[in-house]
mmCIF file of C-alpha atoms in Angstrom:
data_model
loop_
_atom_site.group_PDB
_atom_site.id
_atom_site.type_symbol
_atom_site.label_atom_id
_atom_site.label_comp_id
_atom_site.label_asym_id
_atom_site.label_seq_id
_atom_site.Cartn_x
_atom_site.Cartn_y
_atom_site.Cartn_z
ATOM 1 C CA MET A 1 0.000 0.000 0.000
ATOM 2 C CA CYS A 2 1.239 3.446 -0.868
ATOM 3 C CA GLY A 3 0.536 5.956 1.877
ATOM 4 C CA VAL A 4 0.551 9.733 1.818
ATOM 5 C CA LEU A 5 3.277 12.321 1.881
ATOM 6 C CA PHE A 6 4.168 13.880 5.195
ATOM 7 C CA THR A 7 4.279 17.675 5.234
ATOM 8 C CA LEU A 8 6.684 19.303 2.823
ATOM 9 C CA SER A 9 6.024 22.384 2.916
ATOM 10 C CA GLY A 10 -1.862 33.462 -10.006
ATOM 11 C CA THR A 11 0.130 35.585 -12.371
ATOM 12 C CA GLN A 12 1.001 34.626 -15.927
ATOM 13 C CA LEU A 13 3.856 32.186 -16.292
ATOM 14 C CA PRO A 14 7.132 33.457 -17.768
ATOM 15 C CA ALA A 15 6.894 33.708 -21.540
ATOM 16 C CA GLN A 16 10.524 32.942 -22.325
ATOM 17 C CA SER A 17 11.577 29.695 -23.957
ATOM 18 C CA GLU A 18 13.379 27.556 -21.394
ATOM 19 C CA GLN A 19 13.800 23.809 -21.034
ATOM 20 C CA CYS A 20 12.931 24.050 -17.336
ATOM 21 C CA LEU A 21 10.845 26.986 -16.103
ATOM 22 C CA SER A 22 11.352 26.385 -12.382
ATOM 23 C CA ALA A 23 13.861 29.198 -11.757
ATOM 24 C CA SER A 24 12.002 31.701 -13.924
ATOM 25 C CA LEU A 25 8.724 30.782 -12.280
ATOM 26 C CA ARG A 26 10.204 31.167 -8.808
ATOM 27 C CA ASN A 27 11.584 34.609 -9.700
ATOM 28 C CA ALA A 28 8.223 35.724 -11.096
ATOM 29 C CA ARG A 29 6.364 34.548 -7.993
ATOM 30 C CA VAL A 30 8.805 36.223 -5.612
ATOM 31 C CA ASP A 31 8.629 39.484 -7.573
ATOM 32 C CA ALA A 32 4.842 39.400 -7.337
ATOM 33 C CA ASN A 33 4.788 38.409 -3.660
ATOM 34 C CA PRO A 34 7.851 39.597 -1.683
ATOM 35 C CA GLY A 35 6.683 37.587 1.323
ATOM 36 C CA LEU A 36 7.749 34.455 -0.512
ATOM 37 C CA ALA A 37 11.348 35.646 -0.469
ATOM 38 C CA GLN A 38 11.254 35.779 3.326
ATOM 39 C CA LYS A 39 9.866 32.246 3.497
ATOM 40 C CA ALA A 40 12.527 31.006 1.082
ATOM 41 C CA ALA A 41 15.232 32.708 3.172
ATOM 42 C CA ARG A 42 14.011 30.953 6.332
ATOM 43 C CA LEU A 43 14.015 27.646 4.485
ATOM 44 C CA GLU A 44 17.583 28.219 3.287
ATOM 45 C CA GLN A 45 18.736 29.086 6.798
ATOM 46 C CA PHE A 46 17.107 25.918 8.125
ATOM 47 C CA THR A 47 18.633 23.862 5.296
ATOM 48 C CA GLN A 48 22.176 25.010 6.019
ATOM 49 C CA HIS A 49 21.779 24.449 9.769
ATOM 50 C CA TRP A 50 20.181 21.015 9.315
ATOM 51 C CA ILE A 51 22.944 19.833 6.993
ATOM 52 C CA HIS A 52 25.606 21.143 9.384
ATOM 53 C CA ASP A 53 23.958 19.330 12.298
ATOM 54 C CA GLN A 54 24.046 16.031 10.397
ATOM 55 C CA LYS A 55 27.814 16.097 9.880
ATOM 56 C CA GLY A 56 29.628 13.402 11.787
ATOM 57 C CA LYS A 57 26.440 11.580 12.742
ATOM 58 C CA LEU A 58 26.004 7.951 11.820
ATOM 59 C CA GLN A 59 22.792 7.849 9.829
ATOM 60 C CA LEU A 60 21.077 4.479 9.512
ATOM 61 C CA ARG A 61 18.123 5.540 7.431
ATOM 62 C CA SER A 62 15.337 3.485 5.955
ATOM 63 C CA PRO A 63 14.202 4.636 2.507
ATOM 64 C CA ILE A 64 11.425 7.216 2.627
ATOM 65 C CA THR A 65 8.419 6.386 0.441
ATOM 66 C CA LEU A 66 6.383 9.348 -0.790
ATOM 67 C CA SER A 67 2.949 9.216 -2.335
ATOM 68 C CA GLY A 68 1.995 11.050 -5.499
ATOM 69 C CA VAL A 69 -0.927 11.608 -7.823
ATOM 70 C CA VAL A 70 -0.671 12.143 -11.571
ATOM 71 C CA HIS A 71 -3.331 14.418 -13.040
ATOM 72 C CA VAL A 72 -3.608 13.755 -16.771
ATOM 73 C CA LEU A 73 -5.021 16.804 -18.569
ATOM 74 C CA TRP A 74 -5.855 15.922 -22.153
ATOM 75 C CA ARG A 75 -7.308 17.766 -25.130
ATOM 76 C CA THR A 76 -6.312 15.277 -27.819
ATOM 77 C CA ALA A 77 -6.314 11.497 -27.553
ATOM 78 C CA ALA A 78 -2.508 11.390 -27.635
ATOM 79 C CA GLU A 79 -2.336 13.556 -24.516
ATOM 80 C CA ASN A 80 -4.435 11.035 -22.567
ATOM 81 C CA ILE A 81 -1.381 8.946 -21.747
ATOM 82 C CA SER A 82 -1.757 5.368 -20.562
ATOM 83 C CA ASP A 83 -1.437 3.994 -17.062
ATOM 84 C CA ALA A 84 1.559 2.023 -18.323
ATOM 85 C CA GLN A 85 3.330 5.190 -19.471
ATOM 86 C CA ILE A 86 2.717 6.745 -16.069
ATOM 87 C CA GLN A 87 4.023 3.658 -14.287
ATOM 88 C CA SER A 88 7.161 3.728 -16.433
ATOM 89 C CA GLN A 89 7.861 7.200 -15.043
ATOM 90 C CA ILE A 90 7.458 6.067 -11.443
ATOM 91 C CA GLU A 91 9.962 3.304 -12.168
ATOM 92 C CA VAL A 92 12.443 5.840 -13.561
ATOM 93 C CA LEU A 93 12.090 8.034 -10.472
ATOM 94 C CA ASN A 94 12.752 5.119 -8.159
ATOM 95 C CA GLU A 95 15.759 3.971 -10.168
ATOM 96 C CA ASP A 96 17.286 7.446 -10.335
ATOM 97 C CA PHE A 97 16.692 8.409 -6.696
ATOM 98 C CA ARG A 98 17.915 5.024 -5.423
ATOM 99 C CA GLN A 99 20.970 4.894 -7.714
ATOM 100 C CA ARG A 100 19.588 1.794 -9.412
ATOM 101 C CA ASN A 101 19.546 3.240 -12.917
ATOM 102 C CA ALA A 102 21.360 0.928 -15.304
ATOM 103 C CA ASP A 103 23.269 3.822 -16.855
ATOM 104 C CA PHE A 104 24.794 4.822 -13.502
ATOM 105 C CA SER A 105 27.759 2.764 -14.675
ATOM 106 C CA ASN A 106 28.449 5.566 -17.186
ATOM 107 C CA THR A 107 29.209 8.005 -14.358
ATOM 108 C CA PRO A 108 32.837 9.187 -14.644
ATOM 109 C CA ALA A 109 35.182 7.766 -12.012
ATOM 110 C CA ALA A 110 35.962 11.322 -10.866
ATOM 111 C CA PHE A 111 32.420 11.618 -9.466
ATOM 112 C CA LEU A 112 31.698 8.089 -8.258
ATOM 113 C CA GLY A 113 32.816 8.893 -4.727
ATOM 114 C CA ILE A 114 30.193 11.592 -4.281
ATOM 115 C CA ALA A 115 27.307 9.963 -6.180
ATOM 116 C CA ALA A 116 24.352 9.293 -3.889
ATOM 117 C CA ASP A 117 21.547 6.886 -3.248
ATOM 118 C CA VAL A 118 19.045 9.555 -2.158
ATOM 119 C CA GLU A 119 16.975 6.950 -0.292
ATOM 120 C CA ILE A 120 13.677 8.428 -1.430
ATOM 121 C CA GLU A 121 11.150 6.240 -3.205
ATOM 122 C CA PHE A 122 7.901 7.120 -4.929
ATOM 123 C CA CYS A 123 4.570 5.425 -5.458
ATOM 124 C CA LEU A 124 1.165 6.316 -6.814
ATOM 125 C CA ALA A 125 -1.353 6.949 -4.055
ATOM 126 C CA SER A 126 -3.629 4.073 -3.113
ATOM 127 C CA VAL A 127 -5.994 6.238 -1.057
ATOM 128 C CA ASP A 128 -7.451 9.570 -2.207
ATOM 129 C CA PRO A 129 -8.058 12.595 0.063
ATOM 130 C CA ASP A 130 -11.568 11.308 0.892
ATOM 131 C CA GLY A 131 -10.296 7.913 1.981
ATOM 132 C CA ASN A 132 -11.381 6.081 -1.158
ATOM 133 C CA SER A 133 -9.259 3.546 -3.015
ATOM 134 C CA THR A 134 -7.464 4.960 -6.055
ATOM 135 C CA ASN A 135 -4.790 4.092 -8.575
ATOM 136 C CA GLY A 136 -3.224 7.526 -8.026
ATOM 137 C CA ILE A 137 -4.215 8.811 -11.483
ATOM 138 C CA THR A 138 -6.901 11.331 -12.411
ATOM 139 C CA ARG A 139 -7.993 12.101 -15.963
ATOM 140 C CA THR A 140 -9.558 15.374 -17.051
ATOM 141 C CA GLN A 141 -10.572 16.315 -20.573
ATOM 142 C CA THR A 142 -9.969 19.993 -21.275
ATOM 143 C CA ASP A 143 -10.493 22.345 -24.204
ATOM 144 C CA ILE A 144 -7.525 24.538 -23.241
ATOM 145 C CA ASP A 145 -4.638 24.472 -25.698
ATOM 146 C CA ASN A 146 -1.155 24.698 -24.141
ATOM 147 C CA ILE A 147 -2.628 24.697 -20.655
ATOM 148 C CA ARG A 148 0.745 25.102 -18.911
ATOM 149 C CA LYS A 149 0.920 28.734 -20.089
ATOM 150 C CA THR A 150 -2.233 29.507 -18.123
ATOM 151 C CA GLU A 151 -3.163 29.437 -14.458
ATOM 152 C CA ASP A 152 -5.765 26.783 -15.266
ATOM 153 C CA TRP A 153 -3.853 23.529 -14.832
ATOM 154 C CA TYR A 154 -4.535 23.389 -11.069
ATOM 155 C CA SER A 155 -8.180 24.508 -11.257
ATOM 156 C CA THR A 156 -11.031 22.125 -12.029
ATOM 157 C CA PHE A 157 -13.332 25.126 -12.430
ATOM 158 C CA TRP A 158 -11.158 26.572 -15.217
ATOM 159 C CA GLY A 159 -10.598 23.333 -17.090
ATOM 160 C CA GLY A 160 -7.700 21.765 -15.218
ATOM 161 C CA LYS A 161 -7.669 19.591 -12.115
ATOM 162 C CA ASP A 162 -7.606 20.691 -8.487
ATOM 163 C CA ALA A 163 -4.565 19.518 -6.554
ATOM 164 C CA TRP A 164 -4.966 16.892 -3.902
ATOM 165 C CA ASP A 165 -3.832 18.055 -0.455
ATOM 166 C CA VAL A 166 -0.328 19.365 -1.172
ATOM 167 C CA ASP A 167 0.825 18.463 2.358
ATOM 168 C CA ARG A 168 -0.037 14.795 1.790
ATOM 169 C CA TYR A 169 0.583 14.157 -1.898
ATOM 170 C CA ILE A 170 3.059 15.141 -4.578
ATOM 171 C CA ASN A 171 0.849 16.504 -7.358
ATOM 172 C CA ILE A 172 2.079 16.011 -10.914
ATOM 173 C CA TRP A 173 0.147 17.386 -13.880
ATOM 174 C CA ALA A 174 0.930 15.707 -17.231
ATOM 175 C CA CYS A 175 -0.412 17.900 -19.998
ATOM 176 C CA ASP A 176 0.149 19.951 -23.147
ATOM 177 C CA ILE A 177 3.398 21.805 -22.501
ATOM 178 C CA GLY A 178 3.534 23.676 -25.819
ATOM 179 C CA ASP A 179 6.212 23.590 -28.494
ATOM 180 C CA ASP A 180 8.609 26.346 -27.419
ATOM 181 C CA GLY A 181 11.250 24.022 -25.977
ATOM 182 C CA THR A 182 9.860 23.882 -22.446
ATOM 183 C CA LEU A 183 9.801 20.380 -20.950
ATOM 184 C CA GLY A 184 8.345 21.109 -17.525
ATOM 185 C CA PHE A 185 8.665 22.930 -14.234
ATOM 186 C CA ALA A 186 8.180 22.488 -10.508
ATOM 187 C CA TYR A 187 7.779 24.790 -7.564
ATOM 188 C CA ILE A 188 10.839 25.115 -5.385
ATOM 189 C CA PRO A 189 9.641 24.866 -1.739
ATOM 190 C CA GLU A 190 7.925 27.960 -0.318
ATOM 191 C CA THR A 191 7.421 29.584 -3.739
ATOM 192 C CA ALA A 192 4.047 28.138 -4.824
ATOM 193 C CA ASP A 193 1.546 30.972 -5.003
ATOM 194 C CA PRO A 194 -1.253 30.077 -4.507
ATOM 195 C CA PRO A 195 -0.298 27.042 -2.397
ATOM 196 C CA GLU A 196 -2.697 24.759 -4.286
ATOM 197 C CA SER A 197 -0.579 25.150 -7.424
ATOM 198 C CA ASP A 198 2.325 23.326 -5.742
ATOM 199 C CA GLY A 199 3.747 20.375 -7.636
ATOM 200 C CA LEU A 200 5.208 19.450 -11.013
ATOM 201 C CA VAL A 201 3.909 20.267 -14.501
ATOM 202 C CA ILE A 202 5.343 18.032 -17.224
ATOM 203 C CA GLY A 203 4.781 17.732 -20.955
ATOM 204 C CA HIS A 204 3.105 14.414 -21.668
ATOM 205 C CA GLN A 205 5.736 13.621 -24.319
ATOM 206 C CA TYR A 206 8.491 13.877 -21.670
ATOM 207 C CA PHE A 207 6.685 11.703 -19.137
ATOM 208 C CA GLY A 208 8.008 8.166 -18.776
ATOM 209 C CA LYS A 209 9.699 6.033 -21.416
ATOM 210 C CA ILE A 210 6.880 4.611 -23.538
ATOM 211 C CA GLY A 211 3.760 5.867 -25.290
ATOM 212 C CA THR A 212 4.076 9.487 -26.377
ATOM 213 C CA ALA A 213 7.537 9.680 -24.772
ATOM 214 C CA ALA A 214 8.954 6.897 -26.921
ATOM 215 C CA ASN A 215 9.194 9.083 -30.025
ATOM 216 C CA THR A 216 10.650 12.132 -28.262
ATOM 217 C CA GLU A 217 14.275 12.608 -29.228
ATOM 218 C CA PHE A 218 16.831 13.326 -26.486
ATOM 219 C CA ASN A 219 14.264 13.597 -23.627
ATOM 220 C CA ASN A 220 12.646 10.176 -23.868
ATOM 221 C CA LEU A 221 13.903 8.419 -20.730
ATOM 222 C CA GLY A 222 11.875 10.139 -17.993
ATOM 223 C CA ARG A 223 14.684 12.348 -16.720
ATOM 224 C CA THR A 224 12.572 15.519 -17.046
ATOM 225 C CA VAL A 225 10.523 14.364 -14.054
ATOM 226 C CA THR A 226 13.672 13.337 -12.160
ATOM 227 C CA HIS A 227 15.056 16.850 -12.751
ATOM 228 C CA GLU A 228 11.845 18.606 -11.712
ATOM 229 C CA MET A 229 11.482 16.411 -8.639
ATOM 230 C CA GLY A 230 14.936 17.649 -7.654
ATOM 231 C CA HIS A 231 13.604 21.210 -7.783
ATOM 232 C CA TYR A 232 10.569 20.126 -5.745
ATOM 233 C CA PHE A 233 13.005 19.046 -3.024
ATOM 234 C CA ASN A 234 14.879 22.361 -3.117
ATOM 235 C CA LEU A 235 17.676 21.693 -5.607
ATOM 236 C CA GLU A 236 18.817 24.485 -7.906
ATOM 237 C CA HIS A 237 20.307 24.083 -11.350
ATOM 238 C CA LEU A 238 24.045 23.426 -11.173
ATOM 239 C CA TRP A 239 24.824 26.928 -12.461
ATOM 240 C CA GLY A 240 22.754 28.535 -9.707
ATOM 241 C CA ILE A 241 19.749 30.790 -9.846
ATOM 242 C CA ASP A 242 20.953 32.645 -12.954
ATOM 243 C CA ARG A 243 23.267 31.330 -15.669
ATOM 244 C CA GLY A 244 26.308 33.086 -17.056
ATOM 245 C CA SER A 245 28.121 34.038 -13.864
ATOM 246 C CA CYS A 246 30.707 32.318 -11.705
ATOM 247 C CA GLU A 247 29.319 34.225 -8.725
ATOM 248 C CA GLU A 248 26.112 32.161 -8.748
ATOM 249 C CA ASP A 249 25.968 28.825 -6.946
ATOM 250 C CA ASP A 250 23.567 25.954 -6.299
ATOM 251 C CA PHE A 251 24.342 25.873 -2.531
ATOM 252 C CA VAL A 252 25.812 22.356 -2.819
ATOM 253 C CA SER A 253 29.501 21.894 -2.055
ATOM 254 C CA ASP A 254 30.172 18.769 -4.132
ATOM 255 C CA THR A 255 28.806 20.076 -7.426
ATOM 256 C CA PRO A 256 31.549 22.107 -9.152
ATOM 257 C CA ASN A 257 30.764 25.740 -9.863
ATOM 258 C CA GLN A 258 29.346 25.939 -13.379
ATOM 259 C CA PHE A 259 28.983 28.848 -15.821
ATOM 260 C CA GLU A 260 25.860 27.726 -17.676
ATOM 261 C CA ASP A 261 23.767 24.732 -18.704
ATOM 262 C CA SER A 262 25.036 21.754 -20.677
ATOM 263 C CA PHE A 263 23.313 20.378 -23.759
ATOM 264 C CA ALA A 264 23.452 17.163 -25.797
ATOM 265 C CA CYS A 265 25.971 14.564 -24.536
ATOM 266 C CA PRO A 266 29.302 16.262 -23.769
ATOM 267 C CA THR A 267 32.522 14.305 -23.728
ATOM 268 C CA PHE A 268 34.142 13.927 -20.320
ATOM 269 C CA PRO A 269 35.981 15.900 -19.070
ATOM 270 C CA LEU A 270 34.269 19.170 -19.949
ATOM 271 C CA PHE A 271 35.521 22.518 -18.643
ATOM 272 C CA ASP A 272 34.037 26.012 -18.749
ATOM 273 C CA ASP A 273 34.797 29.526 -17.459
ATOM 274 C CA CYS A 274 33.983 28.502 -13.868
ATOM 275 C CA THR A 275 34.968 24.844 -13.791
ATOM 276 C CA SER A 276 38.604 23.986 -14.393
ATOM 277 C CA GLU A 277 39.259 21.173 -11.903
ATOM 278 C CA ARG A 278 37.618 18.415 -9.830
ATOM 279 C CA GLY A 279 36.605 16.558 -12.967
ATOM 280 C CA GLY A 280 35.208 19.578 -14.744
ATOM 281 C CA VAL A 281 31.525 20.236 -15.414
ATOM 282 C CA GLN A 282 29.210 17.691 -13.812
ATOM 283 C CA PHE A 283 27.092 17.424 -16.958
ATOM 284 C CA MET A 284 25.838 13.957 -16.027
ATOM 285 C CA ASN A 285 24.060 15.366 -12.956
ATOM 286 C CA PHE A 286 20.268 15.183 -13.092
ATOM 287 C CA MET A 287 20.090 18.943 -12.399
ATOM 288 C CA ASP A 288 21.843 19.858 -15.659
ATOM 289 C CA TYR A 289 20.267 20.029 -19.144
ATOM 290 C CA SER A 290 22.186 17.226 -20.888
ATOM 291 C CA ASP A 291 20.229 14.659 -22.901
ATOM 292 C CA ASP A 292 18.375 12.048 -20.859
ATOM 293 C CA ALA A 293 20.773 9.340 -22.006
ATOM 294 C CA CYS A 294 23.707 11.218 -20.426
ATOM 295 C CA LEU A 295 22.179 11.959 -17.005
ATOM 296 C CA THR A 296 23.148 9.439 -14.330
ATOM 297 C CA MET A 297 23.484 10.858 -10.806
ATOM 298 C CA PHE A 298 22.702 13.050 -7.824
ATOM 299 C CA THR A 299 25.477 13.905 -5.345
ATOM 300 C CA GLU A 300 25.716 13.374 -1.599
ATOM 301 C CA GLY A 301 25.407 17.120 -1.109
ATOM 302 C CA GLN A 302 22.229 17.222 -3.170
ATOM 303 C CA LYS A 303 20.883 14.285 -1.184
ATOM 304 C CA MET A 304 21.385 16.130 2.092
ATOM 305 C CA ARG A 305 19.669 19.206 0.686
ATOM 306 C CA MET A 306 16.665 17.128 -0.382
ATOM 307 C CA LEU A 307 16.461 15.380 2.999
ATOM 308 C CA ALA A 308 16.586 18.785 4.686
ATOM 309 C CA ALA A 309 13.568 19.830 2.612
ATOM 310 C CA LEU A 310 11.698 16.788 3.911
ATOM 311 C CA ASN A 311 12.512 17.798 7.483
ATOM 312 C CA TRP A 312 11.418 21.409 7.011
ATOM 313 C CA GLN A 313 8.271 22.404 8.862
ATOM 314 C CA ALA A 314 6.639 25.292 7.052
ATOM 315 C CA ASP A 315 5.030 28.154 8.920
#
């Protein structure tokens, strides 16, 4: 039985073309609601203190299993993805977060010592918010084209689907993401505004490994959801909040400072204006933009940051 998630706690979306909109979305929300910046600052302070307090402690952890719901929003038949396609994505998440992905063996030796089993597992909810049995999937037909560019995806009234209790479930909306290069986005903790919009929004053709994802070049192995789930647990992109500066950082000590995002499948080692040692750019990290086939790992530092997010008690 898959239980429920313990607490982890309206403006137009950014119009720019971006593979992952999480950082842009966070910036837009904070600009519109300065109170979110204060919440995010408290979370960051807690995160740094929690990680510091864990140093030197012997941690014998059991894997944490978190419960999610996938809301399929479909306008065309192709967008109404199958249960099997959804299950293939859950399998990818569990492989990637538990370091059981077959392609982990492609991780360069320079980074093997810091690669992490995050010890988080995922399942589709077996009980809905009303206590009824469920397969953890909802299906909603909509007449809204490119629904991710609206505020409608999380509103049943406006043609989307209301979130299930965001303190108990990870909400994932699989829908029409448009054709501008965006693959998906997620809310970094404490930046969802309104709170019921919290979760992940993923293009159906980047969800899982079969069905509509099977014919998607370069992003056909489910790593878009792995990446966005990292954001959901408070991970930044490797190059920090804004690209193009060596002054930005992702707040993780074992990911080398990085100038900007990686694309395609770089050849190891890769160096840039910020990264000249320690193995170079960590382009195989799930929080970069390399092709799905080249992404293999999270780091121990990223793991600790994600576990801190799970221990955060929101106001």
